Amino acid sequence: MMPAANVRATTAPPVGVAILGSTGSIGTSALRVLARQRDRYVPVALTANGNVAALAEQVATWLPAFAGLVQPHADAPAGWGVGADCLIAAATHPDAAIVINAVVGAAGLPATLAALRMGKRVALANKETLVVAGAIVTETARRHGGELVPVDSEHSAILQCLAGRQPHEVRRLVLTASGGPFRTWPADRIAAATVTDALRHPTWQMGSKITIDSATLANKALEVIEAHHLFGVPYDRIDVVVHPQSIIHSFVEFIDGSVLAQMGIPSMELPILYALTYPERVADSGVPSFDPVALGGLSFETVRYEDFPMLRLGIDAGRRGGAAPAVFNAANEVAVAHFLAGRLSFAGIAERVSAALTELAGVSGASLDDLLRADTAARDHVNAQVGC
Ligand code: MG
C-alpha cells in the first residue's frame, strides 16, 4: 500500500468515488459517509446487484455519471449499464479515483483487477477478491501503482496499528472474532441451527451471506487469508481470538512484546472513511465520542475450532495455497446459498466444503484462468452433491 494524496483541500474539486454494491449494507453505509464529506468526495458511479428501486432512489439523490445493475431487470432505465460488465465499467470509470468494492463473493474479482490495472485505489470490502486470487491481485496493484486499502473492520484496525512500522517489527497479528450467534451453543445444537438462528448476529448488521459466514466462522477464515495477502504476514503469525463485544477490532503484537489495538463501537462507517482518507484522518466520521466506562467490560475467549470446522478448513486452504482458497470460497458461497434456501443443514455447509476441497485437491491454481476454473468446478461439485 502506498500513501497517496486522497484527502484534498476544500478548495480542490471532490475526489470521484465508484461504489460497487451501493444498495447493500456496506454501500449504504458508504453513501452515509460521503454525505458527511461532500467537500472531499462525490459518488460518480453506483452499481447494484438487483435492487432496482433502491438504486433508482440513490441515482435520483446523487446523480452519478454512471449507474449499473448486474441482474437485468425490466424496470431498469435505458441509460443504466446492465449485466456483470457494469462492475468493470464502474470500476474503470474515468471520473472515479477510488473504487469501493462491496460486491458479495468472487464476482467482485474482475472489477478489483480492472481498477488496480488503472492505478486506482480500491477500498476493499470484497474480501473474496483476495481469497480467490490474493497473489495475482497484490502483484497487479504493485505493477500498476494501484492501492488496496481494506474496509473490513479487522484489517482497517491492523492497518491503523501498523502505521509507520516496518514489516520486520511485527511479531503477530491477532484478529478478533465476535464468535457469532452460536458462540455459547453446544456442538449438537449448532449442527441443527436454522436459517433464522444463523441470521441473528449479536453485534453486526450485515448482508445475509456474510452473516452466515460469521455464524460458521468461515468469515474469519476468509479474513485470515485476506490479512496474509494485505500485510504479507505468514499464516503461522496470524491468530484469532474470540471477543464477543466487537469493540477491539484487532491487535498487532510487535517484536518487543508491545501490543497495539484499535477499538470503537461496531460501525462500518469509520473503516469506510479511513479507506478513503488513508493515511490521513479527517473529522466528521459519525462515530460518537468514546466512553470506556459505558462499554462495561471486554472479554476474550479461545476459538472452538472443533465445533466450527469452517475456520480450520479455510485457514488450511490458505496455507495450502494454489487453488485451495478459491475452492474453499466458491464451495462456501454455494453451500451458504443452499443453506439459506433450506436445501442444506447448517452442519452440511462444512461437510460440502470439506468434500469439495478433497475432490479438487489436485486442481492447479497457477494462473487466473486456473483459479476461475477451480471456482467453477467447486460450485458445480457442491451443486451436484446437493442435487441441483
Ligand atoms: Mg470483518
Coordinates of C-alpha atoms and ligand atoms in Angstrom, one line a residue:
M1 CA 0.0 0.0 0.0
M2 CA 1.4 3.4 -1.0
P3 CA 0.4 6.6 0.6
A4 CA -1.4 8.9 -1.9
A5 CA -2.9 12.4 -1.7
N6 CA -6.5 11.3 -1.4
V7 CA -7.5 14.0 1.1
R8 CA -8.0 17.1 -0.8
A9 CA -8.0 20.7 0.5
T10 CA -11.6 22.0 0.5
T11 CA -10.8 24.3 -2.5
A12 CA -9.9 21.3 -4.7
P13 CA -12.8 19.5 -6.5
P14 CA -14.1 16.5 -4.7
V15 CA -12.5 13.1 -5.4
G16 CA -14.7 10.8 -7.5
V17 CA -15.8 7.5 -5.9
A18 CA -17.3 4.5 -7.5
I19 CA -19.4 2.2 -5.2
L20 CA -19.9 -1.4 -6.4
G21 CA -22.7 -2.8 -4.4
S22 CA -24.2 0.5 -3.4
T23 CA -27.5 -0.8 -2.2
G24 CA -26.1 -3.3 0.2
S25 CA -25.0 -2.9 3.8
I26 CA -21.5 -1.5 3.1
G27 CA -22.8 0.5 0.1
T28 CA -25.5 2.4 2.0
S29 CA -23.0 3.0 4.9
A30 CA -20.5 4.4 2.3
L31 CA -23.1 6.8 1.0
R32 CA -23.8 8.0 4.5
V33 CA -20.1 8.6 4.9
L34 CA -19.9 10.5 1.6
A35 CA -23.0 12.6 2.6
R36 CA -20.9 14.0 5.5
Q37 CA -17.8 14.5 3.3
R38 CA -19.3 16.4 0.3
D39 CA -16.4 18.8 0.1
R40 CA -13.9 15.9 -0.3
Y41 CA -15.7 13.1 -2.1
V42 CA -18.5 12.6 -4.6
P43 CA -20.1 9.3 -5.8
V44 CA -19.6 9.2 -9.6
A45 CA -20.6 5.6 -10.3
L46 CA -23.1 3.3 -8.5
T47 CA -23.9 -0.3 -9.1
A48 CA -26.4 -2.7 -7.5
N49 CA -26.9 -6.4 -7.9
G50 CA -30.7 -6.5 -8.4
N51 CA -32.4 -3.9 -6.2
V52 CA -33.7 -1.6 -9.0
A53 CA -35.9 0.6 -6.7
A54 CA -33.1 1.3 -4.2
L55 CA -30.6 2.1 -6.9
A56 CA -33.1 4.4 -8.6
E57 CA -33.5 6.3 -5.4
Q58 CA -29.7 6.6 -4.9
V59 CA -29.3 7.8 -8.6
A60 CA -32.1 10.4 -8.1
T61 CA -30.3 11.7 -4.9
W62 CA -26.7 11.6 -6.1
L63 CA -26.9 12.0 -9.9
P64 CA -23.8 9.8 -10.6
A65 CA -22.3 9.9 -14.1
F66 CA -22.8 6.1 -14.3
A67 CA -25.3 3.6 -12.8
G68 CA -25.3 -0.1 -13.4
L69 CA -27.4 -3.2 -12.5
V70 CA -25.9 -6.7 -12.5
Q71 CA -29.1 -8.6 -12.8
P72 CA -31.1 -7.5 -15.9
H73 CA -34.5 -6.0 -14.9
A74 CA -37.4 -4.7 -17.0
D75 CA -37.7 -1.6 -14.8
A76 CA -34.1 -0.6 -15.3
P77 CA -33.8 2.8 -17.0
A78 CA -32.4 2.9 -20.5
G79 CA -29.2 4.8 -19.5
W80 CA -28.0 2.2 -17.0
G81 CA -25.3 -0.3 -17.6
V82 CA -26.7 -3.9 -17.3
G83 CA -25.0 -7.2 -16.6
A84 CA -21.8 -8.2 -14.8
D85 CA -19.8 -5.9 -17.1
C86 CA -21.3 -2.9 -15.4
L87 CA -19.0 -3.6 -12.5
I88 CA -16.0 -3.2 -14.8
A89 CA -17.5 -0.1 -16.3
A90 CA -18.0 1.5 -12.9
A91 CA -14.5 0.4 -11.6
T92 CA -12.8 1.9 -14.6
H93 CA -14.9 5.0 -14.9
P94 CA -12.6 7.9 -15.8
D95 CA -14.2 10.1 -13.1
A96 CA -13.5 7.6 -10.3
A97 CA -10.2 7.8 -8.5
I98 CA -11.3 5.5 -5.7
V99 CA -13.4 2.3 -6.1
I100 CA -15.3 0.9 -3.1
N101 CA -15.7 -2.7 -3.9
A102 CA -18.6 -4.0 -1.8
V103 CA -19.7 -6.8 -4.1
V104 CA -20.6 -10.1 -2.4
G105 CA -18.4 -13.1 -3.4
A106 CA -15.8 -13.9 -6.1
A107 CA -17.9 -11.9 -8.6
G108 CA -16.1 -8.8 -7.3
L109 CA -12.6 -10.0 -8.5
P110 CA -12.6 -8.8 -12.2
A111 CA -13.6 -5.2 -11.1
T112 CA -10.8 -5.1 -8.4
L113 CA -8.3 -6.2 -11.0
A114 CA -9.6 -3.7 -13.6
A115 CA -9.4 -0.8 -11.2
L116 CA -5.9 -1.7 -10.0
R117 CA -4.6 -2.0 -13.6
M118 CA -5.6 1.7 -14.0
G119 CA -3.6 2.6 -10.8
K120 CA -6.7 3.4 -8.8
R121 CA -7.3 3.0 -5.1
V122 CA -9.6 0.1 -4.3
A123 CA -11.3 0.3 -0.9
L124 CA -11.8 -3.4 -0.5
A125 CA -14.9 -4.7 1.3
N126 CA -15.0 -7.7 -1.1
K127 CA -12.6 -9.9 0.8
E128 CA -13.3 -12.8 -1.6
T129 CA -11.2 -10.9 -4.1
L130 CA -8.0 -11.6 -2.1
V131 CA -9.1 -15.1 -1.0
V132 CA -9.6 -16.3 -4.6
A133 CA -6.5 -14.6 -6.2
G134 CA -4.5 -12.9 -3.5
A135 CA -1.1 -13.2 -5.1
I136 CA -2.4 -12.1 -8.5
V137 CA -4.3 -9.1 -7.0
T138 CA -1.4 -7.8 -4.9
E139 CA 1.0 -8.3 -7.8
T140 CA -1.4 -6.4 -10.1
A141 CA -1.5 -3.5 -7.6
R142 CA 2.2 -3.4 -7.3
R143 CA 2.9 -3.4 -11.0
H144 CA 0.4 -0.8 -12.0
G145 CA 0.7 1.5 -8.9
G146 CA -2.8 0.7 -7.7
E147 CA -3.6 0.6 -4.0
L148 CA -5.5 -1.9 -1.9
V149 CA -6.9 -0.4 1.3
P150 CA -9.1 -2.6 3.5
V151 CA -12.6 -1.7 4.5
D152 CA -13.0 -4.9 6.6
S153 CA -13.0 -3.7 10.2
E154 CA -10.3 -6.1 11.4
H155 CA -8.0 -5.2 8.6
S156 CA -8.6 -1.5 8.9
A157 CA -7.7 -1.9 12.6
I158 CA -4.4 -3.7 11.7
L159 CA -3.6 -1.0 9.1
Q160 CA -4.2 1.7 11.7
C161 CA -2.0 -0.2 14.3
L162 CA 0.8 -0.7 11.7
A163 CA 1.0 3.0 10.8
G164 CA 4.7 3.9 10.4
R165 CA 6.0 0.5 11.5
Q166 CA 8.3 -1.8 9.4
P167 CA 7.3 -5.4 8.5
H168 CA 10.3 -6.8 10.5
E169 CA 8.9 -5.1 13.6
V170 CA 5.7 -7.2 13.6
R171 CA 5.6 -10.4 15.5
R172 CA 2.0 -11.4 15.2
L173 CA -1.4 -10.2 14.0
V174 CA -4.4 -11.2 16.2
L175 CA -7.8 -10.9 14.5
T176 CA -10.8 -10.6 16.8
A177 CA -14.0 -12.6 16.1
S178 CA -17.4 -11.9 17.8
G179 CA -17.9 -15.6 17.8
G180 CA -21.3 -15.2 16.0
P181 CA -24.7 -16.2 17.3
F182 CA -23.6 -19.8 18.2
R183 CA -20.6 -18.8 20.4
T184 CA -22.1 -20.4 23.5
W185 CA -24.1 -23.2 21.9
P186 CA -23.1 -26.8 22.3
A187 CA -22.0 -28.6 19.1
D188 CA -25.1 -30.7 18.6
R189 CA -27.3 -27.7 18.7
I190 CA -25.1 -25.7 16.3
A191 CA -25.3 -28.6 13.8
A192 CA -29.1 -28.3 13.6
A193 CA -29.2 -24.5 13.7
T194 CA -31.9 -22.9 11.5
V195 CA -31.6 -20.0 9.0
T196 CA -33.3 -17.7 11.4
D197 CA -30.9 -18.7 14.2
A198 CA -27.9 -18.1 11.9
L199 CA -29.1 -14.7 10.7
R200 CA -29.3 -13.4 14.2
H201 CA -25.8 -11.8 14.6
P202 CA -25.1 -10.4 18.0
T203 CA -23.1 -7.3 17.2
W204 CA -23.1 -6.5 13.4
Q205 CA -25.9 -5.7 11.0
M206 CA -24.8 -7.1 7.6
G207 CA -26.0 -8.9 4.5
S208 CA -27.2 -12.5 4.7
K209 CA -24.1 -14.1 3.1
I210 CA -21.5 -12.6 5.5
T211 CA -23.9 -13.1 8.4
I212 CA -24.0 -16.9 7.7
D213 CA -20.2 -16.8 7.2
S214 CA -20.0 -15.2 10.7
A215 CA -22.1 -17.9 12.2
T216 CA -19.9 -20.7 10.7
L217 CA -16.7 -18.7 11.3
A218 CA -15.9 -19.1 7.6
N219 CA -15.8 -15.3 7.6
K220 CA -12.8 -15.3 10.0
A221 CA -11.0 -17.9 7.8
L222 CA -11.6 -15.6 4.8
E223 CA -10.2 -12.7 6.9
V224 CA -7.1 -14.6 7.9
I225 CA -6.3 -15.2 4.2
E226 CA -7.1 -11.6 3.5
A227 CA -4.7 -10.4 6.2
H228 CA -2.0 -12.7 4.9
H229 CA -2.2 -11.1 1.5
L230 CA -2.8 -7.5 2.6
F231 CA 0.0 -7.3 5.1
G232 CA 2.4 -10.1 3.8
V233 CA 2.4 -11.9 7.2
P234 CA 2.8 -15.7 7.2
Y235 CA -0.1 -17.8 8.4
D236 CA 1.8 -19.1 11.5
R237 CA 1.9 -15.5 12.7
I238 CA -1.8 -14.7 12.3
D239 CA -4.0 -15.8 15.2
V240 CA -7.8 -15.5 16.0
V241 CA -9.3 -14.7 19.4
V242 CA -13.0 -14.5 20.3
H243 CA -14.1 -11.1 21.6
P244 CA -17.9 -11.1 22.0
Q245 CA -18.3 -7.3 22.4
S246 CA -16.7 -6.5 19.0
I247 CA -15.1 -3.3 20.5
I248 CA -11.4 -4.2 19.8
H249 CA -11.3 -4.7 16.0
S250 CA -7.9 -6.5 16.1
F251 CA -4.4 -6.4 17.7
V252 CA -0.9 -6.1 16.4
E253 CA 1.9 -7.6 18.6
F254 CA 5.4 -6.2 17.9
I255 CA 8.8 -7.9 18.3
D256 CA 9.4 -6.1 21.6
G257 CA 6.2 -7.5 23.1
S258 CA 4.2 -4.3 22.8
V259 CA 0.6 -4.8 21.6
L260 CA -1.5 -2.2 19.9
A261 CA -5.3 -2.5 19.4
Q262 CA -7.8 -0.4 17.5
M263 CA -11.1 0.0 19.2
G264 CA -14.5 1.6 18.7
I265 CA -18.2 0.8 18.7
P266 CA -19.1 -1.7 15.9
S267 CA -19.8 0.6 12.9
M268 CA -18.5 0.2 9.3
E269 CA -18.6 4.0 8.7
L270 CA -15.2 4.6 10.3
P271 CA -13.3 1.9 8.4
I272 CA -15.0 3.1 5.2
L273 CA -14.0 6.7 5.8
Y274 CA -10.4 5.6 6.7
A275 CA -10.1 3.6 3.5
L276 CA -10.9 6.8 1.6
T277 CA -8.6 9.2 3.6
Y278 CA -5.7 6.8 4.5
P279 CA -3.1 7.6 5.6
E280 CA -4.7 10.8 6.8
R281 CA -7.6 11.2 9.2
V282 CA -10.5 13.7 8.9
A283 CA -13.2 14.9 11.2
D284 CA -16.9 14.0 10.9
S285 CA -16.7 10.2 10.9
G286 CA -20.2 10.0 12.5
V287 CA -18.7 7.9 15.3
P288 CA -19.8 9.0 18.8
S289 CA -17.3 10.1 21.3
F290 CA -15.5 7.2 23.1
D291 CA -16.8 6.3 26.5
P292 CA -14.8 3.4 28.1
V293 CA -17.0 3.3 31.2
A294 CA -20.1 2.8 29.1
L295 CA -18.5 -0.3 27.5
G296 CA -18.9 -2.2 30.7
G297 CA -16.2 -4.8 30.1
L298 CA -14.2 -6.5 27.4
S299 CA -13.7 -10.3 27.4
F300 CA -11.7 -12.8 25.3
E301 CA -12.1 -16.5 24.7
T302 CA -10.3 -19.3 22.8
V303 CA -11.8 -20.2 19.4
R304 CA -13.6 -23.5 19.5
Y305 CA -12.0 -24.9 16.3
E306 CA -13.5 -28.4 16.8
D307 CA -17.1 -27.0 16.9
F308 CA -16.7 -24.5 14.0
P309 CA -14.9 -26.6 11.3
M310 CA -15.1 -24.0 8.6
L311 CA -12.4 -21.9 10.4
R312 CA -9.8 -24.6 10.2
L313 CA -10.8 -25.7 6.7
G314 CA -10.4 -22.2 5.4
I315 CA -7.1 -21.4 7.2
D316 CA -5.7 -24.8 6.0
A317 CA -6.8 -24.0 2.4
G318 CA -5.0 -20.7 2.7
R319 CA -1.8 -22.4 3.9
R320 CA -2.0 -24.9 1.1
G321 CA -2.4 -22.1 -1.4
G322 CA -2.8 -22.7 -5.1
A323 CA -6.4 -23.2 -6.0
A324 CA -7.4 -24.3 -2.5
P325 CA -8.6 -20.9 -1.2
A326 CA -10.6 -20.3 -4.4
V327 CA -12.2 -23.8 -4.0
F328 CA -13.0 -23.1 -0.3
N329 CA -14.5 -19.7 -1.1
A330 CA -16.6 -20.9 -4.1
A331 CA -17.8 -24.1 -2.3
N332 CA -18.8 -21.9 0.7
E333 CA -20.7 -19.4 -1.4
V334 CA -22.8 -22.2 -3.0
A335 CA -23.2 -24.1 0.3
V336 CA -24.4 -20.9 2.0
A337 CA -26.9 -20.2 -0.8
H338 CA -28.3 -23.8 -0.4
F339 CA -28.5 -23.4 3.4
L340 CA -30.4 -20.1 3.0
A341 CA -32.8 -21.8 0.6
G342 CA -33.4 -24.6 3.1
R343 CA -31.7 -27.3 1.0
L344 CA -28.7 -27.9 3.3
S345 CA -28.4 -28.1 7.1
F346 CA -26.0 -25.8 9.0
A347 CA -23.6 -28.7 9.6
G348 CA -23.9 -29.5 5.9
I349 CA -22.1 -26.3 4.9
A350 CA -18.8 -27.5 6.3
E351 CA -19.4 -31.1 5.1
R352 CA -19.9 -29.9 1.5
V353 CA -17.0 -27.5 1.6
S354 CA -14.7 -30.2 3.0
A355 CA -15.8 -32.7 0.3
A356 CA -15.1 -30.1 -2.4
L357 CA -11.6 -29.4 -1.0
T358 CA -10.8 -33.1 -1.1
E359 CA -12.3 -33.7 -4.5
L360 CA -10.5 -30.8 -6.1
A361 CA -7.2 -31.1 -4.2
G362 CA -5.1 -31.7 -7.3
V363 CA -6.5 -28.7 -9.3
S364 CA -4.0 -26.1 -10.5
G365 CA -4.1 -22.5 -9.3
A366 CA -1.1 -21.2 -11.2
S367 CA -2.9 -18.6 -13.4
L368 CA -6.1 -16.5 -13.1
D369 CA -7.8 -18.8 -15.6
D370 CA -6.9 -21.8 -13.4
L371 CA -8.4 -20.1 -10.4
L372 CA -11.6 -19.2 -12.2
R373 CA -11.8 -22.8 -13.5
A374 CA -11.3 -24.1 -9.9
D375 CA -14.1 -21.7 -8.7
T376 CA -16.5 -23.1 -11.3
A377 CA -15.5 -26.7 -10.5
A378 CA -16.1 -26.1 -6.8
R379 CA -19.6 -24.6 -7.5
D380 CA -20.5 -27.5 -9.8
H381 CA -19.3 -30.0 -7.2
V382 CA -21.4 -28.6 -4.4
N383 CA -24.5 -28.2 -6.6
A384 CA -24.2 -31.8 -7.8
Q385 CA -23.8 -33.0 -4.1
V386 CA -26.9 -31.1 -3.1
G387 CA -28.8 -32.4 -6.1
C388 CA -29.1 -29.1 -8.0
Ligands
MG1 MG -14.7 -8.3 9.3

